[in-house]
């Protein structure tokens, strides 16, 4: 399949534009209506089904694109294709992207004890994950060009290290949050341990570190657009969570920040 460069660029800039609009909306109004901010009215989807339905496309569609790429008949190599090093790096980076969404779809989704999610949130999240999954996979499989240099290797190693650290923080923080509730409970308690000693939303911090690391490793417009969208989406939500904790609990740790240790 040929690289659809213009489509990749257009969708990437749409993500960036959407991210700016989203952060402005969340700063002017309250956080997106899921989780603790879910309203009782309207149609709701059970949390486990919701997380699976909205996250799975970002794993399944890259799998489909991988299978289709593997079935393509080899043809005469173009100059760009001849100059392109092994696709091993592209597959490694796509594998990191898919690893996150495999965990989100097939592990986290069946462990969560969260509240039901409004159906419209599930619908829009599924569209985003579908669009982003195709964008990242198509770019890495058909558009990305990597050059052998010490700078590229250092960037790849640093980015993947950040990705692994962020995913570790994210998974551990989710475990801490789940352990605060017994099955069926809907109460909120103060989380402790791990990065929660420094920030209210350690799970969000981990996810932001993940995708910033991914962006550094890939070093492309689609990857940076996704990282930027992640920051704009859950960054303001972390501030809302932090304020909610402070209002709920009089003994909430005063030294704890919302998202960035010692800063924000």
Coordinates of C-alpha atoms in Angstrom, one line a residue:
X1 CA 0.0 0.0 0.0
X2 CA 1.2 3.5 -0.8
X3 CA 1.8 6.1 1.9
X4 CA -1.2 8.4 2.0
X5 CA 0.9 11.4 3.1
X6 CA -1.7 14.1 2.6
X7 CA -4.3 12.1 4.6
X8 CA -1.8 11.4 7.4
X9 CA -1.0 15.1 7.6
X10 CA -4.7 16.1 7.5
X11 CA -5.8 13.7 10.2
X12 CA -2.8 14.6 12.4
X13 CA -3.7 18.3 12.2
X14 CA -7.3 17.5 12.9
X15 CA -6.2 15.7 16.1
X16 CA -4.2 18.8 17.1
X17 CA -7.1 21.1 16.4
X18 CA -9.5 18.9 18.3
X19 CA -7.1 18.8 21.2
X20 CA -7.0 22.5 21.5
X21 CA -10.9 22.7 21.3
X22 CA -11.1 20.0 23.9
X23 CA -8.8 21.6 26.4
X24 CA -10.6 24.9 26.0
X25 CA -13.9 23.3 26.7
X26 CA -12.6 21.5 29.8
X27 CA -11.0 24.6 31.2
X28 CA -14.2 26.6 30.7
X29 CA -16.6 23.9 31.9
X30 CA -16.4 20.8 33.9
X31 CA -14.7 17.5 33.0
X32 CA -16.1 15.1 30.4
X33 CA -19.1 13.2 31.8
X34 CA -17.7 9.8 32.6
X35 CA -16.4 8.2 35.8
X36 CA -17.2 10.2 38.9
X37 CA -18.8 12.9 36.8
X38 CA -21.3 10.6 35.1
X39 CA -24.9 11.9 35.3
X40 CA -27.6 9.3 36.2
X41 CA -29.8 10.3 33.3
X42 CA -29.4 9.0 29.8
X43 CA -28.3 5.7 28.4
X44 CA -25.3 4.1 30.1
X45 CA -23.0 1.3 29.2
X46 CA -21.5 -1.0 31.9
X47 CA -17.9 0.1 32.5
X48 CA -16.2 -3.2 31.4
X49 CA -18.1 -3.3 28.2
X50 CA -17.6 0.4 27.6
X51 CA -13.8 0.2 28.0
X52 CA -13.6 -2.8 25.7
X53 CA -15.8 -1.4 23.0
X54 CA -14.0 2.0 22.9
X55 CA -10.4 0.8 23.2
X56 CA -10.4 -2.4 21.2
X57 CA -10.4 -0.7 17.7
X58 CA -7.0 0.8 18.4
X59 CA -5.7 -2.7 18.8
X60 CA -7.8 -4.6 16.2
X61 CA -7.4 -2.2 13.3
X62 CA -3.6 -2.1 13.4
X63 CA -3.7 -5.9 13.5
X64 CA -5.8 -5.8 10.4
X65 CA -3.4 -3.4 8.6
X66 CA -0.5 -5.6 9.6
X67 CA -2.2 -8.7 8.1
X68 CA -3.0 -6.8 4.9
X69 CA 0.5 -5.5 4.6
X70 CA 1.8 -9.0 5.0
X71 CA -0.4 -10.2 2.1
X72 CA 0.7 -7.6 -0.3
X73 CA 2.6 -9.0 -3.3
X74 CA 6.1 -7.7 -3.5
X75 CA 6.8 -5.4 -6.5
X76 CA 9.7 -3.4 -7.8
X77 CA 11.1 -1.3 -5.0
X78 CA 11.0 2.5 -5.5
X79 CA 14.0 4.6 -4.6
X80 CA 12.4 5.6 -1.2
X81 CA 11.7 1.9 -0.4
X82 CA 15.3 0.9 -1.4
X83 CA 16.7 3.6 0.9
X84 CA 14.5 2.6 3.8
X85 CA 16.2 0.5 6.4
X86 CA 14.6 -2.7 7.9
X87 CA 11.0 -2.4 9.0
X88 CA 12.0 -3.8 12.3
X89 CA 11.9 -0.4 14.0
X90 CA 8.5 0.3 12.6
X91 CA 7.2 -3.0 13.9
X92 CA 8.7 -2.4 17.3
X93 CA 7.1 1.0 17.6
X94 CA 3.7 -0.3 16.3
X95 CA 4.1 -3.2 18.8
X96 CA 4.5 -0.7 21.6
X97 CA 1.3 1.1 20.5
X98 CA -0.6 -2.1 20.3
X99 CA 0.7 -3.4 23.6
X100 CA -1.0 -0.4 25.4
X101 CA -4.3 -1.0 23.7
X102 CA -4.1 -4.8 24.2
X103 CA -3.8 -4.1 27.9
X104 CA -6.6 -1.6 27.8
X105 CA -9.0 -3.8 25.8
X106 CA -8.4 -7.2 27.1
X107 CA -7.0 -6.8 30.7
X108 CA -7.9 -3.4 32.1
X109 CA -11.4 -3.5 30.6
X110 CA -12.2 -6.7 32.5
X111 CA -10.6 -5.6 35.8
X112 CA -12.1 -2.2 36.1
X113 CA -14.6 -1.4 38.8
X114 CA -15.6 2.0 37.4
X115 CA -19.0 3.5 37.0
X116 CA -21.2 3.0 33.8
X117 CA -20.2 5.2 30.9
X118 CA -22.7 7.3 28.8
X119 CA -23.2 5.6 25.4
X120 CA -22.3 8.8 23.6
X121 CA -18.9 8.9 25.3
X122 CA -18.3 5.2 24.3
X123 CA -19.3 6.1 20.7
X124 CA -17.0 9.1 20.3
X125 CA -14.1 7.3 22.1
X126 CA -14.5 4.3 19.7
X127 CA -14.3 6.7 16.7
X128 CA -11.2 8.4 18.1
X129 CA -9.5 5.1 18.8
X130 CA -10.4 3.7 15.4
X131 CA -9.1 6.9 13.6
X132 CA -5.9 7.1 15.7
X133 CA -5.2 3.3 15.4
X134 CA -5.4 3.5 11.6
X135 CA -3.3 6.7 11.6
X136 CA -0.5 5.4 13.7
X137 CA -0.4 2.0 12.0
X138 CA -0.6 3.3 8.4
X139 CA 2.2 5.8 9.1
X140 CA 4.5 3.3 10.7
X141 CA 3.8 0.5 8.1
X142 CA 3.8 2.6 4.9
X143 CA 5.2 6.1 5.5
X144 CA 7.9 6.1 8.2
X145 CA 11.5 6.4 7.2
X146 CA 14.2 5.7 9.7
X147 CA 17.9 6.6 9.3
X148 CA 20.9 4.8 10.9
X149 CA 22.5 7.4 13.1
X150 CA 23.5 7.8 16.7
X151 CA 20.8 10.5 17.2
X152 CA 18.1 8.2 15.8
X153 CA 19.2 5.3 18.0
X154 CA 19.4 7.5 21.1
X155 CA 16.0 9.0 20.4
X156 CA 14.5 5.5 19.9
X157 CA 16.0 4.1 23.1
X158 CA 15.0 7.2 25.2
X159 CA 11.5 7.2 23.8
X160 CA 10.9 3.5 24.4
X161 CA 12.4 3.8 27.9
X162 CA 9.9 6.6 28.7
X163 CA 7.1 4.5 27.2
X164 CA 7.9 1.6 29.4
X165 CA 8.2 3.8 32.5
X166 CA 4.9 5.5 31.7
X167 CA 3.1 2.2 31.1
X168 CA 4.4 0.8 34.4
X169 CA 3.2 3.9 36.3
X170 CA -0.1 3.7 34.6
X171 CA -0.7 0.0 35.3
X172 CA 0.4 0.3 38.9
X173 CA -1.7 3.3 39.5
X174 CA -4.8 1.6 38.1
X175 CA -4.1 -1.3 40.5
X176 CA -3.9 1.1 43.4
X177 CA -7.2 2.7 42.4
X178 CA -9.0 -0.7 42.0
X179 CA -7.7 -1.8 45.4
X180 CA -9.5 1.1 47.1
X181 CA -12.9 -0.5 46.3
X182 CA -14.5 -3.8 46.9
X183 CA -16.6 -5.3 44.1
X184 CA -19.8 -3.3 43.7
X185 CA -18.6 -0.3 45.7
X186 CA -18.9 3.2 44.4
X187 CA -17.2 5.0 47.2
X188 CA -14.1 7.2 46.8
X189 CA -11.0 7.0 49.0
X190 CA -7.7 8.7 49.0
X191 CA -5.1 6.7 47.0
X192 CA -1.6 6.2 48.5
X193 CA 1.5 4.5 47.1
X194 CA 3.6 4.9 44.0
X195 CA 3.3 8.2 42.2
X196 CA 0.1 8.9 44.2
X197 CA 2.4 10.2 46.9
X198 CA 3.2 13.2 44.7
X199 CA 0.2 13.6 42.4
X200 CA -3.6 13.0 42.6
X201 CA -3.8 11.5 39.1
X202 CA -0.8 9.1 38.8
X203 CA -2.6 7.0 36.2
X204 CA -3.0 10.1 34.0
X205 CA 0.7 11.0 34.5
X206 CA 1.7 7.5 33.5
X207 CA -0.3 7.6 30.3
X208 CA 1.0 11.1 29.4
X209 CA 4.6 9.8 29.9
X210 CA 3.8 6.8 27.7
X211 CA 2.7 8.7 24.7
X212 CA 5.3 11.4 25.0
X213 CA 7.9 8.6 25.0
X214 CA 6.2 7.1 22.0
X215 CA 6.3 10.5 20.2
X216 CA 10.0 10.8 21.0
X217 CA 10.7 7.3 19.7
X218 CA 8.7 7.7 16.5
X219 CA 9.5 11.4 15.9
X220 CA 6.6 12.1 13.6
X221 CA 3.7 14.4 13.2
X222 CA 1.1 11.7 13.9
X223 CA 2.8 10.5 17.1
X224 CA 3.2 14.1 18.4
X225 CA -0.4 14.9 17.5
X226 CA -1.5 11.9 19.6
X227 CA 0.7 12.8 22.5
X228 CA -0.6 16.4 22.4
X229 CA -4.2 15.2 22.2
X230 CA -3.6 12.9 25.3
X231 CA -2.2 15.8 27.3
X232 CA -5.1 18.1 26.3
X233 CA -7.7 15.4 27.0
X234 CA -6.6 14.1 30.5
X235 CA -4.5 17.0 31.7
X236 CA -7.5 19.2 32.5
X237 CA -9.3 16.2 33.8
X238 CA -6.5 15.7 36.3
X239 CA -7.1 19.2 37.6
X240 CA -10.8 18.5 38.0
X241 CA -10.0 15.2 39.9
X242 CA -7.5 17.1 42.2
X243 CA -10.1 19.7 43.1
X244 CA -12.7 17.0 43.7
X245 CA -10.4 15.1 46.1
X246 CA -9.7 18.4 48.0
X247 CA -13.4 19.0 48.3
X248 CA -14.3 15.5 49.4
X249 CA -11.5 15.0 51.9
X250 CA -10.6 17.6 54.5
X251 CA -7.4 15.6 55.3
X252 CA -6.3 15.4 51.7
X253 CA -2.4 15.8 51.5
X254 CA -1.7 19.5 50.9
X255 CA 1.7 18.8 49.3
X256 CA 0.1 16.6 46.6
X257 CA -0.2 18.2 43.1
X258 CA -2.7 17.4 40.4
X259 CA -0.5 16.0 37.6
X260 CA 3.1 17.1 37.7
X261 CA 5.1 16.5 41.0
X262 CA 6.0 19.8 42.8
X263 CA 4.6 21.9 39.8
X264 CA 1.0 21.4 38.8

